Each structure stands twice: as C-alpha cells, then as structure tokens.
C-alpha cells in the first residue's frame, strides 16, 4: 500500500478511468521525499523525466462549477485565435449571459493551486506534450496558450482590420479574461512557449531565476513547500546549468543555498544580481548582499540588466574580481561616487490600486525641491530633472537617446507627459476653464514608470547629485559603482570603516552612462557583510 494525497488520488482515478494509459510517473509516489540524497538525484534527472515522457498531464483537480463549459469555450477560442478567425471569436463572445458564466469559471481556473506551484514550471516547459486536465475536461497546451495570447495577437492586427474607434472584441477579451490571479497561469504557459520556441538557444540561469521569481505588476508569488526549491526547481530550465555546480544540495541550509547561488552568479559576471537584494529579508542569517528568494522580490527600478540601457561602470578596463573572503563576506571591486546628504519621503504605491496621481505629483515635487538645492541642476530645469529622476530617466532610454538631435524630442516627451498628469489632477485651469482633455490613462508610460517603483526615496548627495534609492537609506550612506555593473549601488560603512552593509540599488542622475569614469577614479575593494 502507498499513501497518497487526495489530489494524487483524484488524478489517478480520473486518468485511469479514461482507459488509455499503461504507465504513470508521479513525483509524489516515485520520489522518497524524506531522503535528501534521493531528492537530489531526482532533481538532477527531472528535466529528462518530463522531456522523455510520451505526455505530461497537468492535473488541476476535480471539476468545478462551469468548468466543462469553460474548457469547451477555451478550446473553440484557442482554435479561433490560431486560425485568426476574429469574426468567429466575435460570435463566440456575443452572448453576455454565457460570458458571465465564462468570466466566473475563468477566474476559478486561474485560482487553482496548481498554477501557483513553482516546480510545475519545469514539467510544463520541458515536456514533449502537455494536456491540461480538470475533472474530465481536457485542453491541449497549444490551445490554452492561444487563449492567453489572444488579446496581444488581436491587438497587433486591429490596425489592419479596422479603420477607426476602439475594437469591441479587444474590450471583451480584456474584460472577460482579466482575473487578478491570471499571472500565475500566464507565467507557466508562456514559459513553455518561450522554452520550446523555434531557434531558442536558452536563457541563462540568472535570467531564468529572476523572470520566474521577481514581481513586476502584481503580488502573485509562486510557492514551494521548501524555500531551497525556489532555486533548485528552476536550475534545469537554464542553458548554462552545466556551468553551475554544487547548487543542488539538500544538506545545506536555505541561507547557504541562496548565498552559494548569488556567489555563483556574481562569479559569472552578473554583478547586477545585487539589484535583487532587497529588504526586509525573511531568511535569517542571510548576508545583506544576497537576494532572499523567499520574500516578494520586485523588479529593479532601473529594469532587469538584460533590458537596461544603463552602463554606470561604462567601458572600464578594470577587471572585476569577486571573492567570498569568508562565509557570507563578499569582496568586490568598485569606486565611490558620493555620500547621501539629504533625502525625501518614501514613495511606495500599491500596485493593485490605480495610481494616486496627486501623490505622484507630490513625489515629483519632493524631488524637485532636492533639484533646487543642487548645484549640478541648471536653473529653470529643476522640473525636467525631477521628472527624469522620478522615472529613472525613462529607463528605456540609452545614452544615444539623450544626446545630439534626439535631446529635443526626449525633453519634450518628459514635459508633455508631466503636463498630462497635471491636467488630470487639476482639470480646471488658472483661468477657470476646463483644460484640454489630454489626461493619461494607466497605460501611459509616465504613469506606469512611477506606479511600478517600490520603496524608493529621492535623495541628494554631498556634491549635488540627485537620485532614487532604497527607503531604508540613511545620511552618510555611500553611493558606489561596482565594475561590471549597469547601475550604482548604496552601501553603509560599518563602525570599523573597513567593511560595509549592502543597502540596495540606486538611480543617480548624471552617472548612469559611465560619466563618473571620465574623471579621476580611485578604485577600492569593498567587503560586504
């Protein structure tokens, strides 16, 4: 006899009832969860187990109210999207009474605990064929993917299909498939699509780890019962897994696993893994420079390093040398830029609520006051620089975008976006008349850029740099640049003055494109605790 969970019992009964299965592999049965050595060996083989299987069944649990009708609807919808049958999709979304049931059932589908389990990313991505099963209802992965991508695919074609006005089908797709839990399912389904895309050469572990675990637009955090599995479960989705040795080891503590992971990534040259070390940490005993993958780690304010156009360390010839001088103490090379002299209020908006635009204007005004104190900010440009700091200089812009002829359009875009925000907060002009309706929606880039910052404070340095940094900064904290990094970082000298605590990622206006290296630089080795 073998004890299994109710979930496994339900899955086995339903799959076997279909009568077309001879052999099944179930992780809960086939892996001794109490044996760390066996778990380690099985983790190393997991990718091959799923990829060699004839088919993988993603079992969502027993049926729920409306699930049969939903799966029928999703299969039709998926086929319509794949065939670009937009007229057929409009007919499928004509009956409002039917759609009310679909909306409710789709939300229930997104809430299923299966999508929240981090381990399923590997089984879903690497399998040769995946069927999603709920009770007796089944849908192939390919059709579910088409459903999840329907809004984007149609949006890309709207300009070709219609000449004017908003597309009513687009509105229906957005309204009916916008569950607050949708990102759980999206991350699983789209990871497989990316992993198996034609010509895909694979993501490096640093990118796999951060794109799977980091929050970008909501607070939906994938789950594991063992915090070490937040690393182990993703390792074999990476193209460079063979270059990362000794990470999977259940005899290590979680702090040791996270520390070894951060060190391995740093030694690969991924200096900006430090941007994911955020606070407050949940795992006890974790060094300040090590990301805690148990906490809700958020996307860096200066964007992920593979998207960022910043290059704070420029084209320096100085070679980075990262070493763990003793357990938990990191040696890393860089140079000091300045120290924090004054800072403003914390900006930490709730992502799940519409942006408080009055608070956003107050945030920009807070930065503007610091700009007015800075000798580095030219007269009459305080507002422009404040908006640039508030949005991390737009983040999407590179050095070439903010120089030469493009600077005129660049400045105009910032001021135009700011004016739109002001007109929404203050719709009545100084003359008492209604201002022209150019108000931003939540999709405008300025609103998005400010909305998705987190726990930031504006600050002024001793020599007049203005920037954004972690909310827990203190006066006297040092802003530095580590060689090989795209962004500056903030550290705090310990009492002995020889070692530092890591504080976090910063945006420092005027040094994001290597400007700090144009003068004399005194390199030093930082010991981070």
Coordinates of C-alpha atoms in Angstrom, one line a residue:
X1 CA 0.0 0.0 0.0
X2 CA 1.1 3.5 -0.7
X3 CA -0.3 6.6 0.9
X4 CA -1.0 9.5 -1.5
X5 CA -2.6 12.9 -1.1
X6 CA -6.2 13.5 -2.1
X7 CA -5.0 15.4 -5.2
X8 CA -3.0 12.5 -6.4
X9 CA -5.8 10.0 -5.7
X10 CA -8.3 12.1 -7.7
X11 CA -5.8 12.4 -10.6
X12 CA -5.0 8.7 -10.7
X13 CA -8.7 7.7 -10.7
X14 CA -9.7 10.2 -13.5
X15 CA -6.7 9.4 -15.7
X16 CA -7.1 5.6 -15.3
X17 CA -10.9 5.9 -15.9
X18 CA -10.0 7.0 -19.5
X19 CA -8.5 3.6 -20.1
X20 CA -5.7 4.7 -22.5
X21 CA -2.8 4.8 -20.0
X22 CA -0.5 1.9 -19.1
X23 CA 2.4 3.6 -17.2
X24 CA 2.4 6.6 -15.0
X25 CA 5.2 8.5 -13.2
X26 CA 4.0 10.6 -10.3
X27 CA 6.6 12.6 -8.4
X28 CA 4.9 12.3 -5.0
X29 CA 5.0 8.5 -5.3
X30 CA 8.2 7.9 -7.2
X31 CA 10.5 10.2 -5.1
X32 CA 11.1 9.5 -1.4
X33 CA 10.6 13.0 0.0
X34 CA 12.3 12.0 3.3
X35 CA 15.6 11.1 1.6
X36 CA 17.7 14.1 0.8
X37 CA 20.2 12.2 -1.4
X38 CA 17.4 10.6 -3.4
X39 CA 15.7 14.0 -3.8
X40 CA 19.0 15.5 -5.0
X41 CA 19.5 12.7 -7.6
X42 CA 15.9 13.0 -8.8
X43 CA 16.2 16.8 -9.2
X44 CA 19.2 16.3 -11.4
X45 CA 17.1 13.9 -13.6
X46 CA 13.8 15.7 -13.5
X47 CA 14.1 17.6 -16.8
X48 CA 14.9 14.3 -18.7
X49 CA 11.9 12.5 -17.0
X50 CA 9.5 15.1 -18.3
X51 CA 11.1 15.6 -21.7
X52 CA 11.2 11.8 -22.4
X53 CA 7.6 11.2 -21.3
X54 CA 5.1 10.5 -24.0
X55 CA 2.8 13.0 -22.4
X56 CA 2.5 15.1 -19.3
X57 CA -0.9 15.7 -17.6
X58 CA -1.2 19.0 -15.8
X59 CA -3.9 17.9 -13.2
X60 CA -5.8 21.0 -11.9
X61 CA -8.0 19.0 -9.6
X62 CA -11.7 18.0 -9.7
X63 CA -14.2 19.8 -11.8
X64 CA -15.8 23.0 -10.5
X65 CA -19.0 24.9 -11.4
X66 CA -18.8 25.8 -15.1
X67 CA -15.5 24.0 -15.8
X68 CA -16.9 21.8 -18.5
X69 CA -18.5 24.7 -20.3
X70 CA -15.3 26.8 -19.8
X71 CA -13.0 24.2 -21.3
X72 CA -15.3 23.8 -24.3
X73 CA -15.3 27.6 -24.8
X74 CA -11.5 27.8 -24.4
X75 CA -10.9 25.0 -27.0
X76 CA -13.1 26.9 -29.5
X77 CA -11.5 30.2 -28.7
X78 CA -7.9 28.7 -29.0
X79 CA -8.7 27.3 -32.4
X80 CA -10.2 30.6 -33.5
X81 CA -7.1 32.5 -32.4
X82 CA -4.7 30.1 -34.1
X83 CA -6.7 30.3 -37.3
X84 CA -7.0 34.1 -37.0
X85 CA -10.8 33.7 -37.2
X86 CA -11.6 37.0 -35.5
X87 CA -15.2 37.1 -36.8
X88 CA -15.8 33.6 -35.3
X89 CA -14.3 34.9 -32.0
X90 CA -16.8 37.8 -32.1
X91 CA -19.7 35.4 -32.4
X92 CA -18.2 33.3 -29.5
X93 CA -18.4 36.5 -27.4
X94 CA -21.8 37.7 -28.4
X95 CA -23.9 36.2 -25.6
X96 CA -23.5 38.3 -22.4
X97 CA -25.3 35.7 -20.2
X98 CA -22.9 33.0 -21.5
X99 CA -19.9 35.3 -20.9
X100 CA -20.9 35.9 -17.3
X101 CA -20.5 32.2 -16.6
X102 CA -17.2 32.1 -18.5
X103 CA -15.8 35.0 -16.5
X104 CA -16.6 33.4 -13.2
X105 CA -15.3 30.0 -14.4
X106 CA -12.1 31.5 -15.9
X107 CA -11.3 33.3 -12.6
X108 CA -11.8 29.9 -10.8
X109 CA -9.4 28.3 -13.3
X110 CA -6.7 30.9 -12.6
X111 CA -7.1 30.4 -8.8
X112 CA -6.4 26.7 -9.0
X113 CA -3.4 25.9 -6.7
X114 CA -1.6 24.0 -9.5
X115 CA -0.6 27.3 -11.2
X116 CA 1.0 28.6 -8.0
X117 CA 3.5 25.7 -7.6
X118 CA 6.9 26.7 -8.8
X119 CA 8.0 23.1 -9.5
X120 CA 5.4 22.8 -12.3
X121 CA 7.3 25.3 -14.5
X122 CA 9.9 22.7 -15.3
X123 CA 7.4 19.9 -16.0
X124 CA 5.2 22.1 -18.1
X125 CA 8.1 23.7 -20.1
X126 CA 10.2 20.6 -20.8
X127 CA 7.5 18.0 -21.6
X128 CA 7.1 16.9 -25.3
X129 CA 3.4 17.2 -25.0
X130 CA 1.2 18.7 -22.2
X131 CA -2.5 18.4 -21.6
X132 CA -4.3 20.4 -19.0
X133 CA -6.9 18.4 -17.2
X134 CA -9.6 19.5 -14.7
X135 CA -12.0 16.7 -13.8
X136 CA -12.8 15.0 -17.1
X137 CA -12.3 18.2 -19.1
X138 CA -9.1 18.5 -21.2
X139 CA -7.4 21.1 -23.3
X140 CA -4.1 20.9 -25.1
X141 CA -1.4 23.4 -24.1
X142 CA -1.3 24.8 -27.6
X143 CA -4.9 26.0 -27.4
X144 CA -4.6 27.3 -23.9
X145 CA -1.5 29.3 -25.0
X146 CA -3.5 30.8 -27.9
X147 CA -6.2 31.8 -25.4
X148 CA -3.7 33.5 -23.1
X149 CA -2.2 35.4 -26.1
X150 CA -5.5 36.3 -27.8
X151 CA -5.5 39.9 -26.6
X152 CA -2.0 40.6 -27.8
X153 CA -2.4 38.8 -31.1
X154 CA -5.7 40.7 -31.9
X155 CA -4.2 44.0 -30.7
X156 CA -1.4 43.6 -33.2
X157 CA -3.9 43.1 -36.0
X158 CA -6.5 45.7 -35.1
X159 CA -4.9 48.4 -37.2
X160 CA -5.2 46.1 -40.2
X161 CA -8.8 45.0 -39.5
X162 CA -10.5 48.3 -38.5
X163 CA -10.0 51.9 -39.6
X164 CA -11.2 53.8 -36.5
X165 CA -12.5 53.5 -33.0
X166 CA -11.8 51.0 -30.2
X167 CA -12.1 47.4 -31.1
X168 CA -15.1 45.9 -29.3
X169 CA -13.7 42.4 -29.4
X170 CA -10.5 43.7 -27.7
X171 CA -12.6 45.2 -25.0
X172 CA -14.4 41.9 -24.4
X173 CA -11.1 39.9 -24.4
X174 CA -9.7 42.2 -21.7
X175 CA -12.9 42.3 -19.7
X176 CA -13.6 38.5 -19.7
X177 CA -10.0 37.2 -19.1
X178 CA -8.6 39.6 -16.6
X179 CA -8.6 37.6 -13.3
X180 CA -6.3 39.1 -10.6
X181 CA -4.8 35.6 -10.5
X182 CA -4.1 35.3 -14.2
X183 CA -0.4 36.0 -13.9
X184 CA 0.1 32.6 -12.2
X185 CA -1.2 30.8 -15.3
X186 CA 0.5 33.2 -17.7
X187 CA 3.9 32.5 -16.2
X188 CA 3.5 28.8 -16.6
X189 CA 2.0 28.7 -20.1
X190 CA 4.3 31.4 -21.6
X191 CA 7.4 29.8 -20.1
X192 CA 6.8 26.7 -22.1
X193 CA 6.2 28.7 -25.3
X194 CA 9.5 30.5 -24.8
X195 CA 11.4 27.3 -23.9
X196 CA 10.2 25.5 -27.0
X197 CA 10.2 28.4 -29.4
X198 CA 12.0 27.8 -32.8
X199 CA 15.6 29.0 -32.6
X200 CA 15.5 29.3 -28.9
X201 CA 19.0 28.9 -27.5
X202 CA 18.1 29.0 -23.9
X203 CA 18.1 31.6 -21.1
X204 CA 21.0 31.8 -18.6
X205 CA 20.2 30.8 -15.0
X206 CA 20.3 34.4 -13.9
X207 CA 17.5 35.4 -16.3
X208 CA 15.5 32.2 -15.6
X209 CA 15.7 32.8 -11.8
X210 CA 14.7 36.5 -11.9
X211 CA 12.0 36.3 -14.6
X212 CA 10.3 33.4 -12.7
X213 CA 10.5 34.8 -9.2
X214 CA 10.5 38.6 -9.5
X215 CA 7.3 40.6 -9.2
X216 CA 6.6 43.1 -11.9
X217 CA 3.0 44.2 -11.9
X218 CA 1.2 42.3 -9.1
X219 CA 1.9 40.5 -5.9
X220 CA 1.3 36.9 -7.1
X221 CA 4.2 34.9 -5.7
X222 CA 4.7 31.2 -6.9
X223 CA 5.0 28.8 -4.0
X224 CA 7.3 25.9 -2.8
X225 CA 7.0 24.0 0.4
X226 CA 10.8 24.0 0.8
X227 CA 12.4 27.5 0.3
X228 CA 15.5 25.9 -1.2
X229 CA 13.4 24.6 -4.1
X230 CA 12.9 28.2 -5.2
X231 CA 16.4 27.8 -6.7
X232 CA 16.5 24.0 -7.3
X233 CA 13.2 23.9 -9.2
X234 CA 14.5 26.4 -11.8
X235 CA 18.1 25.4 -12.3
X236 CA 17.4 22.9 -15.1
X237 CA 15.5 25.4 -17.2
X238 CA 18.8 27.2 -17.7
X239 CA 21.0 26.8 -20.7
X240 CA 24.2 27.2 -18.5
X241 CA 23.2 24.6 -15.9
X242 CA 26.3 22.6 -16.5
X243 CA 28.4 25.6 -15.5
X244 CA 26.8 26.0 -12.2
X245 CA 28.0 23.2 -10.0
X246 CA 27.1 22.1 -6.5
X247 CA 24.0 24.2 -6.0
X248 CA 21.5 21.4 -5.5
X249 CA 22.3 20.0 -2.1
X250 CA 19.5 19.4 0.5
X251 CA 22.1 19.1 3.3
X252 CA 22.6 22.9 3.1
X253 CA 20.5 25.5 4.9
X254 CA 18.4 27.8 2.8
X255 CA 20.8 30.7 3.7
X256 CA 23.7 28.6 2.4
X257 CA 21.9 27.8 -0.8
X258 CA 20.9 31.4 -1.5
X259 CA 24.4 32.6 -0.7
X260 CA 26.1 30.0 -3.0
X261 CA 23.6 30.9 -5.8
X262 CA 24.4 34.6 -5.5
X263 CA 28.1 33.9 -5.4
X264 CA 28.0 31.7 -8.5
X265 CA 26.1 34.3 -10.5
X266 CA 28.5 37.1 -9.4
X267 CA 31.5 35.0 -10.5
X268 CA 29.8 34.6 -13.9
X269 CA 30.0 38.4 -14.2
X270 CA 26.4 39.1 -13.2
X271 CA 27.2 42.0 -10.9
X272 CA 23.6 43.3 -11.1
X273 CA 22.2 40.3 -9.3
X274 CA 22.8 42.7 -6.4
X275 CA 19.8 44.7 -7.6
X276 CA 17.6 41.8 -6.4
X277 CA 18.9 42.0 -2.8
X278 CA 16.0 43.8 -1.2
X279 CA 14.7 44.4 2.3
X280 CA 13.4 43.4 4.8
X281 CA 14.6 39.8 4.3
X282 CA 12.7 36.8 5.5
X283 CA 15.5 34.2 5.8
X284 CA 17.5 34.6 9.0
X285 CA 21.3 34.7 8.7
X286 CA 21.4 36.0 5.1
X287 CA 24.2 38.4 4.3
X288 CA 23.0 41.8 3.2
X289 CA 24.3 41.4 -0.4
X290 CA 22.4 38.1 -1.0
X291 CA 19.0 38.1 -2.6
X292 CA 16.3 36.4 -0.5
X293 CA 14.2 34.5 -2.9
X294 CA 11.6 33.8 -0.2
X295 CA 10.5 37.4 0.0
X296 CA 8.5 39.3 -2.6
X297 CA 11.5 40.4 -4.7
X298 CA 10.4 43.2 -7.1
X299 CA 11.7 44.2 -10.5
X300 CA 14.7 46.6 -10.1
X301 CA 13.7 50.2 -10.6
X302 CA 16.3 50.5 -13.3
X303 CA 14.9 47.4 -15.1
X304 CA 16.4 44.0 -15.4
X305 CA 20.0 44.1 -16.6
X306 CA 19.2 42.4 -20.0
X307 CA 16.7 45.2 -20.8
X308 CA 18.5 48.1 -19.2
X309 CA 20.4 50.6 -21.4
X310 CA 22.3 52.0 -18.4
X311 CA 26.0 51.4 -18.1
X312 CA 27.1 53.1 -14.9
X313 CA 30.5 51.3 -14.9
X314 CA 31.0 52.3 -18.5
X315 CA 33.7 50.7 -20.6
X316 CA 36.2 50.5 -17.8
X317 CA 39.2 48.3 -18.4
X318 CA 39.2 47.4 -14.7
X319 CA 38.6 43.7 -14.3
X320 CA 36.0 42.7 -11.7
X321 CA 37.2 40.2 -9.1
X322 CA 34.6 38.7 -6.8
X323 CA 35.6 36.5 -3.9
X324 CA 34.0 35.2 -0.8
X325 CA 36.7 36.0 1.7
X326 CA 34.9 34.0 4.4
X327 CA 31.4 32.6 4.8
X328 CA 29.0 35.4 3.9
X329 CA 31.6 38.1 3.4
X330 CA 32.0 39.3 -0.2
X331 CA 35.0 41.0 -1.8
X332 CA 34.0 43.2 -4.8
X333 CA 35.9 45.9 -6.7
X334 CA 34.5 49.4 -7.4
X335 CA 34.8 53.1 -6.6
X336 CA 33.0 55.6 -4.5
X337 CA 30.9 58.3 -6.2
X338 CA 29.4 60.3 -3.3
X339 CA 27.5 60.1 0.0
X340 CA 23.9 60.8 1.0
X341 CA 23.4 64.3 2.4
X342 CA 19.6 64.6 2.5
X343 CA 16.6 62.5 1.5
X344 CA 12.9 62.9 0.9
X345 CA 9.7 61.0 1.6
X346 CA 9.1 57.3 0.8
X347 CA 7.3 56.5 -2.4
X348 CA 5.7 53.0 -2.3
X349 CA 2.5 52.8 -4.3
X350 CA 0.1 49.9 -4.1
X351 CA 0.3 48.1 -7.5
X352 CA -3.2 46.6 -7.1
X353 CA -4.8 50.1 -6.9
X354 CA -5.0 52.8 -9.5
X355 CA -2.2 55.3 -9.2
X356 CA -2.8 58.1 -6.7
X357 CA -2.0 60.9 -9.2
X358 CA -2.0 63.6 -6.5
X359 CA 0.5 61.6 -4.5
X360 CA 2.6 61.1 -7.7
X361 CA 2.7 64.9 -8.3
X362 CA 3.8 65.3 -4.6
X363 CA 6.5 62.7 -5.2
X364 CA 7.8 64.7 -8.2
X365 CA 7.6 67.9 -6.2
X366 CA 9.7 66.3 -3.4
X367 CA 12.4 65.5 -6.0
X368 CA 12.1 69.0 -7.5
X369 CA 12.9 70.5 -4.1
X370 CA 16.1 68.5 -3.9
X371 CA 16.9 69.6 -7.5
X372 CA 16.6 73.2 -6.4
X373 CA 19.2 72.6 -3.8
X374 CA 21.6 71.0 -6.2
X375 CA 24.5 73.0 -7.9
X376 CA 24.5 70.3 -10.6
X377 CA 21.0 71.2 -11.8
X378 CA 20.8 74.1 -14.2
X379 CA 18.4 77.0 -13.4
X380 CA 14.9 76.5 -14.9
X381 CA 15.5 72.8 -15.5
X382 CA 14.5 71.6 -12.0
X383 CA 11.1 70.2 -13.1
X384 CA 12.5 68.4 -16.1
X385 CA 15.3 66.8 -14.0
X386 CA 12.8 65.9 -11.3
X387 CA 10.6 64.0 -13.8
X388 CA 13.6 62.3 -15.2
X389 CA 14.7 61.2 -11.7
X390 CA 11.1 60.1 -10.8
X391 CA 11.0 57.8 -13.8
X392 CA 14.7 56.6 -13.5
X393 CA 15.3 58.7 -16.7
X394 CA 12.6 56.8 -18.5
X395 CA 14.8 53.6 -18.1
X396 CA 14.1 52.7 -21.7
X397 CA 16.5 55.4 -23.0
X398 CA 20.1 54.9 -23.7
X399 CA 22.9 57.4 -23.8
X400 CA 22.4 57.9 -27.5
X401 CA 18.8 58.9 -26.9
X402 CA 19.7 61.8 -24.6
X403 CA 22.3 63.5 -26.7
X404 CA 22.6 65.2 -30.0
X405 CA 19.4 65.9 -32.1
X406 CA 17.3 63.5 -30.1
X407 CA 17.5 65.5 -26.9
X408 CA 14.8 67.9 -28.2
X409 CA 12.2 65.1 -28.6
X410 CA 13.4 63.5 -25.4
X411 CA 12.9 66.6 -23.3
X412 CA 9.6 67.3 -25.0
X413 CA 8.2 63.8 -24.2
X414 CA 9.0 64.2 -20.5
X415 CA 7.4 67.6 -20.1
X416 CA 4.4 66.6 -22.2
X417 CA 3.8 63.5 -20.1
X418 CA 4.1 65.6 -16.9
X419 CA 1.6 68.2 -18.2
X420 CA -0.9 65.4 -19.0
X421 CA -0.6 64.2 -15.4
X422 CA -1.1 67.7 -14.0
X423 CA -4.2 68.2 -16.2
X424 CA -5.8 65.1 -14.8
X425 CA -5.3 66.1 -11.2
X426 CA -6.3 69.8 -11.9
X427 CA -8.8 69.7 -14.7
X428 CA -9.7 73.4 -14.2
X429 CA -7.0 75.8 -15.4
X430 CA -5.9 79.0 -13.8
X431 CA -8.4 80.9 -16.0
X432 CA -11.3 78.8 -14.5
X433 CA -11.9 77.0 -17.8
X434 CA -11.8 73.2 -18.4
X435 CA -8.3 72.3 -19.7
X436 CA -7.9 70.4 -22.9
X437 CA -8.6 66.7 -22.3
X438 CA -5.2 65.1 -22.6
X439 CA -5.3 63.2 -19.5
X440 CA -3.2 60.0 -19.1
X441 CA -4.6 56.5 -18.7
X442 CA -3.0 53.9 -16.5
X443 CA -1.2 52.7 -19.7
X444 CA 0.7 56.0 -20.3
X445 CA 4.4 55.5 -19.8
X446 CA 4.8 58.2 -17.1
X447 CA 2.0 56.7 -15.0
X448 CA 3.5 53.2 -15.4
X449 CA 7.0 54.3 -14.7
X450 CA 6.0 56.0 -11.4
X451 CA 3.4 53.4 -10.4
X452 CA 5.7 50.4 -10.5
X453 CA 8.5 51.9 -8.4
X454 CA 8.6 50.5 -4.9
X455 CA 10.0 51.6 -1.6
X456 CA 12.0 54.5 -3.1
X457 CA 13.3 57.7 -1.5
X458 CA 14.6 60.7 -3.5
X459 CA 18.0 61.8 -2.2
X460 CA 20.7 64.5 -2.6
X461 CA 24.4 63.7 -2.3
X462 CA 27.1 65.9 -0.7
X463 CA 28.2 67.2 -4.1
X464 CA 24.7 67.7 -5.5
X465 CA 23.7 64.5 -7.4
X466 CA 20.0 63.8 -7.2
X467 CA 18.7 60.2 -7.3
X468 CA 16.4 57.5 -6.1
X469 CA 17.4 54.9 -3.5
X470 CA 16.0 52.3 -1.1
X471 CA 13.6 53.6 1.5
X472 CA 15.8 52.5 4.4
X473 CA 18.8 54.7 3.4
X474 CA 20.5 56.9 6.0
X475 CA 22.5 60.1 5.8
X476 CA 26.2 59.2 5.2
X477 CA 25.4 56.1 3.1
X478 CA 27.9 55.7 0.3
X479 CA 26.9 55.6 -3.4
X480 CA 29.3 53.5 -5.3
X481 CA 29.7 51.7 -8.7
X482 CA 31.0 48.2 -8.9
X483 CA 32.9 47.3 -12.0
X484 CA 30.7 45.4 -14.5
X485 CA 27.5 46.8 -13.0
X486 CA 24.9 48.7 -15.0
X487 CA 23.6 50.6 -12.0
X488 CA 25.1 52.3 -9.0
X489 CA 24.6 50.8 -5.5
X490 CA 24.3 52.1 -2.0
X491 CA 26.4 50.7 0.9
X492 CA 26.7 51.6 4.6
X493 CA 30.1 51.7 6.3
X494 CA 30.3 49.6 9.4
X495 CA 31.8 51.0 12.6
X496 CA 35.3 49.8 11.8
X497 CA 35.1 51.7 8.5
X498 CA 36.6 48.8 6.6
X499 CA 33.5 46.7 5.8
X500 CA 30.1 47.6 4.6
X501 CA 26.5 46.5 4.7
X502 CA 24.7 46.4 1.4
X503 CA 21.7 48.9 1.2
X504 CA 20.4 48.5 -2.4
X505 CA 20.1 49.6 -6.0
X506 CA 20.1 53.3 -6.8
X507 CA 19.4 55.6 -9.7
X508 CA 21.8 58.6 -9.7
X509 CA 21.1 61.2 -12.3
X510 CA 24.3 62.1 -14.2
X511 CA 26.3 58.9 -13.7
X512 CA 24.1 56.2 -15.3
X513 CA 26.1 56.1 -18.6
X514 CA 29.6 55.9 -17.3
X515 CA 30.1 59.7 -16.7
X516 CA 31.7 59.1 -13.3
X517 CA 34.6 57.3 -15.0
X518 CA 35.5 60.4 -17.1
X519 CA 37.3 62.0 -14.1
X520 CA 39.9 60.5 -11.8
X521 CA 38.7 57.3 -10.1
X522 CA 40.2 55.7 -7.0
X523 CA 39.4 52.0 -7.2
X524 CA 38.9 50.2 -4.0
X525 CA 37.8 46.8 -2.7
X526 CA 34.6 46.6 -0.8
X527 CA 34.0 43.9 1.8
X528 CA 30.2 43.4 2.0
X529 CA 28.8 41.6 5.0

